mmCIF file of C-alpha atoms and ligand atoms in Angstrom:
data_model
loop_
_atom_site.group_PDB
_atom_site.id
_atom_site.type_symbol
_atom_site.label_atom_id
_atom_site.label_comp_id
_atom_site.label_asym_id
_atom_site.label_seq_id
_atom_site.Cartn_x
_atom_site.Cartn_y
_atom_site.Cartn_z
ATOM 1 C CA UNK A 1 -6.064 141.496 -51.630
ATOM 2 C CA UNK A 2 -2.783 141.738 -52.830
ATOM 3 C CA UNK A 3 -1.109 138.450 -53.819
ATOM 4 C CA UNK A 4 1.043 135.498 -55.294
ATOM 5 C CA UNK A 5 -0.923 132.753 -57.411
ATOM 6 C CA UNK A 6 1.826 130.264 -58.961
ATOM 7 C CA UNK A 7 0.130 127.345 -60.376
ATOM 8 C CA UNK A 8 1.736 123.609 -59.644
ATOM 9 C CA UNK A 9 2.017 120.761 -61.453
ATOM 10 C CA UNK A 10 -0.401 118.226 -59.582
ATOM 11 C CA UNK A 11 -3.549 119.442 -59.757
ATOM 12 C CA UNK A 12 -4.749 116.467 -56.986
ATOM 13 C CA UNK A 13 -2.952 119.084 -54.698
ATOM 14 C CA UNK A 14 -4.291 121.054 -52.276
ATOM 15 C CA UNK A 15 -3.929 124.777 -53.101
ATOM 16 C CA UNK A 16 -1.407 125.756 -50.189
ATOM 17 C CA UNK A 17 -2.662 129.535 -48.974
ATOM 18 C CA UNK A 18 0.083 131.098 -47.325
ATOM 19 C CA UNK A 19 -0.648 133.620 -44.874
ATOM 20 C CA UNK A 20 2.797 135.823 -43.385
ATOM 21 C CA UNK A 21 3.239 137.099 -39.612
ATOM 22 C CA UNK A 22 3.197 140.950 -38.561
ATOM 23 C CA UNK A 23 5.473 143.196 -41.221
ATOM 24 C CA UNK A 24 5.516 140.364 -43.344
ATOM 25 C CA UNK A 25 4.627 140.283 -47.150
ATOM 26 C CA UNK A 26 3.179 137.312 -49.448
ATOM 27 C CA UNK A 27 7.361 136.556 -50.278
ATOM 28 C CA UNK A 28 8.029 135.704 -46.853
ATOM 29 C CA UNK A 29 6.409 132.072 -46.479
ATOM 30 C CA UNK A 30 6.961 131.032 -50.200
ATOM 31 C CA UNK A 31 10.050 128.725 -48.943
ATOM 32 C CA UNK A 32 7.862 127.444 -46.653
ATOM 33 C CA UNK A 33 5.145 126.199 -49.502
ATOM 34 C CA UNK A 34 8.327 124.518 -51.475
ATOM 35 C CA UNK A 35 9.335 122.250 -48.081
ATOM 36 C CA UNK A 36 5.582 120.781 -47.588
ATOM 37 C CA UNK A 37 4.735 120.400 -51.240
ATOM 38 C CA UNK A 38 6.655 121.892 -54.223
ATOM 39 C CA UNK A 39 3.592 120.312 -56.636
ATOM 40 C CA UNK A 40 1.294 122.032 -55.309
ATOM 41 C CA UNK A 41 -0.669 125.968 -55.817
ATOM 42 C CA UNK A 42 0.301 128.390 -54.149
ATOM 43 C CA UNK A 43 -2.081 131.203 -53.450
ATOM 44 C CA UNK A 44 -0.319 133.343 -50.691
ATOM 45 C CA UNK A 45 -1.912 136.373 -49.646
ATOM 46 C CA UNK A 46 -0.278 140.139 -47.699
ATOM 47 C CA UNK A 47 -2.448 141.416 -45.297
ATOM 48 C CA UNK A 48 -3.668 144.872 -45.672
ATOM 49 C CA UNK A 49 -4.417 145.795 -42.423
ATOM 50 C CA UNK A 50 -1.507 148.221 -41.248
ATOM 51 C CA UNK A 51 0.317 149.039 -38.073
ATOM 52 C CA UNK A 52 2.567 151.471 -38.207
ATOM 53 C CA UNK A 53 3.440 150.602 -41.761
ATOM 54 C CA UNK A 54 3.599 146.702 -41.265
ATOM 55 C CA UNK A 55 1.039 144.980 -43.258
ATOM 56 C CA UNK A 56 -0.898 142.287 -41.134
ATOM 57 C CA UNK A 57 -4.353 140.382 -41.737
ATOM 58 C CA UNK A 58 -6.522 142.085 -38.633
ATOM 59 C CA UNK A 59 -6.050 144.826 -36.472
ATOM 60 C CA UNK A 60 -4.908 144.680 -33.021
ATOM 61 C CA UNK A 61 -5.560 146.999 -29.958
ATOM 62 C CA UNK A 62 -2.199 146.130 -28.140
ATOM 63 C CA UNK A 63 0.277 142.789 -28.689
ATOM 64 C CA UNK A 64 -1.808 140.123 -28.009
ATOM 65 C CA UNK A 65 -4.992 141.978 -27.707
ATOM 66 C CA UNK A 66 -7.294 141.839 -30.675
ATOM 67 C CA UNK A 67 -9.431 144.321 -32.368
ATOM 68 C CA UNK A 68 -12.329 141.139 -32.321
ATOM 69 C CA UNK A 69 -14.928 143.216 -34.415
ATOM 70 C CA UNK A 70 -12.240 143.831 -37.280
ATOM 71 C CA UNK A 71 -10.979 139.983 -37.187
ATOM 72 C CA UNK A 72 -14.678 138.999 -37.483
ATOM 73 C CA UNK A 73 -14.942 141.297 -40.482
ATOM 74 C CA UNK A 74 -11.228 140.609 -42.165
ATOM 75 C CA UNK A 75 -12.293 136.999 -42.050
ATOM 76 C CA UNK A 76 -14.922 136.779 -43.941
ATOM 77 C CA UNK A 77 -13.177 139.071 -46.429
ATOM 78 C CA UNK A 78 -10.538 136.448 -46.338
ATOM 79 C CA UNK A 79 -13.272 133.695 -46.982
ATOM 80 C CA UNK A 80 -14.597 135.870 -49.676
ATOM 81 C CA UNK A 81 -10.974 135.995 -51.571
ATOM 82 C CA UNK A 82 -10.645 132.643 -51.583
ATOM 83 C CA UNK A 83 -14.031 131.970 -53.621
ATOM 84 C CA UNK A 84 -13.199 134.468 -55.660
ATOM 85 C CA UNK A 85 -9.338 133.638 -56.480
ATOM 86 C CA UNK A 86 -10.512 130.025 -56.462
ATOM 87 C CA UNK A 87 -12.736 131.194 -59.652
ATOM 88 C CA UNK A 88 -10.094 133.012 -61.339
ATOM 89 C CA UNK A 89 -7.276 130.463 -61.186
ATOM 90 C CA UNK A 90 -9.232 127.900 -61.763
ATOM 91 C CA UNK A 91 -8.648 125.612 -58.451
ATOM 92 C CA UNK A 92 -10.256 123.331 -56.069
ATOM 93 C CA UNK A 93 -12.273 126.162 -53.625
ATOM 94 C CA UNK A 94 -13.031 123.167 -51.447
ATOM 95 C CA UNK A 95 -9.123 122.003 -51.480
ATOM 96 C CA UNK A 96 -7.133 124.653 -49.793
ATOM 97 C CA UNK A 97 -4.851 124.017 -47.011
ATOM 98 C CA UNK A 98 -3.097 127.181 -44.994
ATOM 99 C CA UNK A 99 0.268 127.871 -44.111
ATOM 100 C CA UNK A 100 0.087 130.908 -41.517
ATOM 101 C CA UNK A 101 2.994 132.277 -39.060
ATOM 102 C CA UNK A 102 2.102 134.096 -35.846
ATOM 103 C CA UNK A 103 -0.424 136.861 -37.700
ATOM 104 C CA UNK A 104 -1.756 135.022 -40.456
ATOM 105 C CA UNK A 105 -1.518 131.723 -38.396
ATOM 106 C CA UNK A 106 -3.998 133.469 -35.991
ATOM 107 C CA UNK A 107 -6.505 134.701 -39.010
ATOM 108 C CA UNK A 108 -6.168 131.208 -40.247
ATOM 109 C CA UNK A 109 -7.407 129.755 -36.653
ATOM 110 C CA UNK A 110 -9.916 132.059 -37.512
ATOM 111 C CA UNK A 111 -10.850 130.791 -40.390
ATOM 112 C CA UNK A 112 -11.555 127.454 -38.654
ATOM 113 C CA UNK A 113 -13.170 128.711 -36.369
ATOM 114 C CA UNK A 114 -16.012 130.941 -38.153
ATOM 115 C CA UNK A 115 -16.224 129.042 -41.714
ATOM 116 C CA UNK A 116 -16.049 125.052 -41.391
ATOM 117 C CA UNK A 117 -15.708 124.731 -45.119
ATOM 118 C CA UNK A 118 -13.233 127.629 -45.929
ATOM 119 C CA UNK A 119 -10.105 125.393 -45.614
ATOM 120 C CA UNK A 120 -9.263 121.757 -45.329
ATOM 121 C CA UNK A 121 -6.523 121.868 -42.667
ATOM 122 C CA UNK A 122 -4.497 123.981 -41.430
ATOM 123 C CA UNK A 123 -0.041 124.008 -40.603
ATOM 124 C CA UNK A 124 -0.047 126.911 -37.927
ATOM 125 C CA UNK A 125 3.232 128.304 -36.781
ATOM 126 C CA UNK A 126 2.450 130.201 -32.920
ATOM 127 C CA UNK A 127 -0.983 130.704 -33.344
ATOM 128 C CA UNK A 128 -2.868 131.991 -30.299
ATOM 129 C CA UNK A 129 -6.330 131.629 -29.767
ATOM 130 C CA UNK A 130 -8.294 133.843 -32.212
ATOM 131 C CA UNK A 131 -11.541 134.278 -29.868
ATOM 132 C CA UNK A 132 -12.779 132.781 -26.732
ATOM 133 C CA UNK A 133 -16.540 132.545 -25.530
ATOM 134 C CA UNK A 134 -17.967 131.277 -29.172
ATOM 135 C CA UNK A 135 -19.870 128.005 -30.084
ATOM 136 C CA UNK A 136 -16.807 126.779 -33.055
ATOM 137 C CA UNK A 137 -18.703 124.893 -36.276
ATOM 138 C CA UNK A 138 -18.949 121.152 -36.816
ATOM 139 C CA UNK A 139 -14.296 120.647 -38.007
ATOM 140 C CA UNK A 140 -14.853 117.050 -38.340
ATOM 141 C CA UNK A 141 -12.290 116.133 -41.581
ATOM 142 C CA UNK A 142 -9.989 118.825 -40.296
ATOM 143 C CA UNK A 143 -6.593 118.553 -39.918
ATOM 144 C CA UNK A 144 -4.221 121.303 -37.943
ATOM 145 C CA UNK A 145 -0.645 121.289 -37.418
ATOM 146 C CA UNK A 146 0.786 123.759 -34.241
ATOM 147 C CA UNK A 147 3.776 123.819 -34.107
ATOM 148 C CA UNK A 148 4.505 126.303 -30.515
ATOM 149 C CA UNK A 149 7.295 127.318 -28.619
ATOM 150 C CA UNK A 150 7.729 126.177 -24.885
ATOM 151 C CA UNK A 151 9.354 129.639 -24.483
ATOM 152 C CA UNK A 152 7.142 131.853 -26.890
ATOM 153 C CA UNK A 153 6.321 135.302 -24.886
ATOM 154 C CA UNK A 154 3.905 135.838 -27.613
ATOM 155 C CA UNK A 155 1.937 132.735 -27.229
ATOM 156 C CA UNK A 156 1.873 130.944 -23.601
ATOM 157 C CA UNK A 157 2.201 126.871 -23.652
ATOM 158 C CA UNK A 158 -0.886 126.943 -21.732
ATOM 159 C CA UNK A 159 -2.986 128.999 -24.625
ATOM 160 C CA UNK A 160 -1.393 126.351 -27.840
ATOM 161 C CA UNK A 161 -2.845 123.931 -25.128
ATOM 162 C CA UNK A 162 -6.218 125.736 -25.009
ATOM 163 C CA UNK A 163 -6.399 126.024 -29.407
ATOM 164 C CA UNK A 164 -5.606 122.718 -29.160
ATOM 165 C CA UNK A 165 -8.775 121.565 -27.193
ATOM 166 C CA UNK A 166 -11.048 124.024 -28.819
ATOM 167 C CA UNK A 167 -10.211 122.904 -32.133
ATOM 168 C CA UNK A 168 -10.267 118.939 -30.913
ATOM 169 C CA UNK A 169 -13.549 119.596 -29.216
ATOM 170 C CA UNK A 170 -15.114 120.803 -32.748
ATOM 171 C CA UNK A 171 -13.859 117.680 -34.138
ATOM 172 C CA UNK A 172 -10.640 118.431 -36.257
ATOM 173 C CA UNK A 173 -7.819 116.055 -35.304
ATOM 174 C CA UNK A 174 -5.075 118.259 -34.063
ATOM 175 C CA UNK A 175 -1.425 117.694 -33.490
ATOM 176 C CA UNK A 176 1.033 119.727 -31.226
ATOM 177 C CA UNK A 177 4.797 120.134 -31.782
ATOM 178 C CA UNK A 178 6.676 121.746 -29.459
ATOM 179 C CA UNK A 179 9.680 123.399 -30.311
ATOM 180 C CA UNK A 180 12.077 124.635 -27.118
ATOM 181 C CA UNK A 181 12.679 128.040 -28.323
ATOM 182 C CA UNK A 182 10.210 131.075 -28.335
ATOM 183 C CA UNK A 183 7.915 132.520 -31.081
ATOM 184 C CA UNK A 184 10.091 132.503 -34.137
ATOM 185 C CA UNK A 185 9.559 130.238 -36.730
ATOM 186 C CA UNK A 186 12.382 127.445 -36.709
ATOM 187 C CA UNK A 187 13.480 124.849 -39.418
ATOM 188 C CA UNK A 188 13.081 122.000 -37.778
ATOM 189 C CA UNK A 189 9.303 122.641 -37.060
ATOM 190 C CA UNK A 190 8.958 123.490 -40.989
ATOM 191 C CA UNK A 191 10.547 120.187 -41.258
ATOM 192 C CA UNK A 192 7.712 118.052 -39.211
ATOM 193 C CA UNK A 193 4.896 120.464 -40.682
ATOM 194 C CA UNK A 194 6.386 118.544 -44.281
ATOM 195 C CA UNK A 195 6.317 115.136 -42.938
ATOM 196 C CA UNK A 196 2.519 115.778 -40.931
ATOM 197 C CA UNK A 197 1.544 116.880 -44.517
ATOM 198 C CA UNK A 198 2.785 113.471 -46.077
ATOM 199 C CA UNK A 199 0.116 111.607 -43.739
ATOM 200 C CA UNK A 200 -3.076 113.358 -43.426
HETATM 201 C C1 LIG B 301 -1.067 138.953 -33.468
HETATM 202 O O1 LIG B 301 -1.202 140.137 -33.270
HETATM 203 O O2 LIG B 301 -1.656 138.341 -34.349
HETATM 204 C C2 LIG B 301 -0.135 138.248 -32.566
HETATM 205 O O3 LIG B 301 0.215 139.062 -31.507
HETATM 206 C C3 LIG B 301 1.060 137.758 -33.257
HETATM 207 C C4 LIG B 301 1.809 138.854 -33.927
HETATM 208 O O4 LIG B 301 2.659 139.493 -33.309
HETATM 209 O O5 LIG B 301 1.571 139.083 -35.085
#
């Protein structure tokens, strides 16, 4: 997969993998990685799944609809990156933390939710529920920022609600910041992801 590797200068770090929303590339979220930890690596990742030209991480039968067969599928080719880009730069395969928005904050749920040890946490900017009606693995150690919008016509308040419980009911320890505004990614929620980060 096409992507960014910058190496930081605390290895005790989690490598931060950065994962960009619909017609985004692997610049987009960079600022992001700087605000939660500017020590740590940064692996961050552009989809290449596209839709009409715009590079995204799955495909997706309508807006909101997803092609569930090809998430299944781009996940574990995700999961499969990561072991190998953990080999080749040398980091912590069992120390990764994502950073998705919208797109890659819904492959990242996915992550969670098919590969228990593929990440250690997750900050997810208006992530919707990746798939319903499966059993999710054992998350206990997991920690997952959402930050939603009460206005998001993307992502319901009742469906952040329903990751929310999903996720808590595998065991990760989930916390939900609302931000009044709709599905775009604001400052101030970048801001709390940075000061979640500081206590987990
Ligand atoms: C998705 O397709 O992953 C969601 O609808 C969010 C987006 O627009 O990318």
């Amino acid at each position: 997969m096409k992507h960014i590797f910058q190496k930081g200068n605390d290895s005790s770090k989690p490598t931060l993998l950065l994962l960009h929303g619909t017609g985004g590339t692997e610049q987009d979220l960079l600022p992001l990685a700087d605000k939660v930890d500017p020590d740590a690596n940064i692996l961050s990742v552009r989809g290449n799944v596209l839709e009409n030209g715009m590079p995204r991480f799955f495909r997706r039968l309508a807006e909101g609809v997803f092609d569930e067969e090809d998430l299944v599928f781009r996940t574990k080719a995700l999961n499969e990156f990561l072991d190998e880009a953990a080999q080749k730069y040398a980091f912590d395969r069992n120390q990764i933390l994502a950073i998705g928005y919208s797109n890659g904050a819904n492959i990242a749920a996915s992550l969670l939710f098919h590969y228990p040890d593929a990440i250690i946490g997750a900050i997810l900017h208006h992530p919707m529920v990746p798939r319903r009606g499966m059993k999710l693995p054992n998350l206990s150690g997991r920690n997952v920022f959402i930050a939603a919008g009460t206005n998001d016509p993307i992502c319901s308040p009742g469906e952040s609600e329903e990751l929310r419980s999903l996720l808590e009911g595998a065991g990760a320890k989930v916390d939900l910041h609302w931000e009044n505004k709709g599905h775009q990614l604001t400052f101030h929620e970048v801001e709390a992801a940075g000061k979640w980060y500081k206590h987990i």
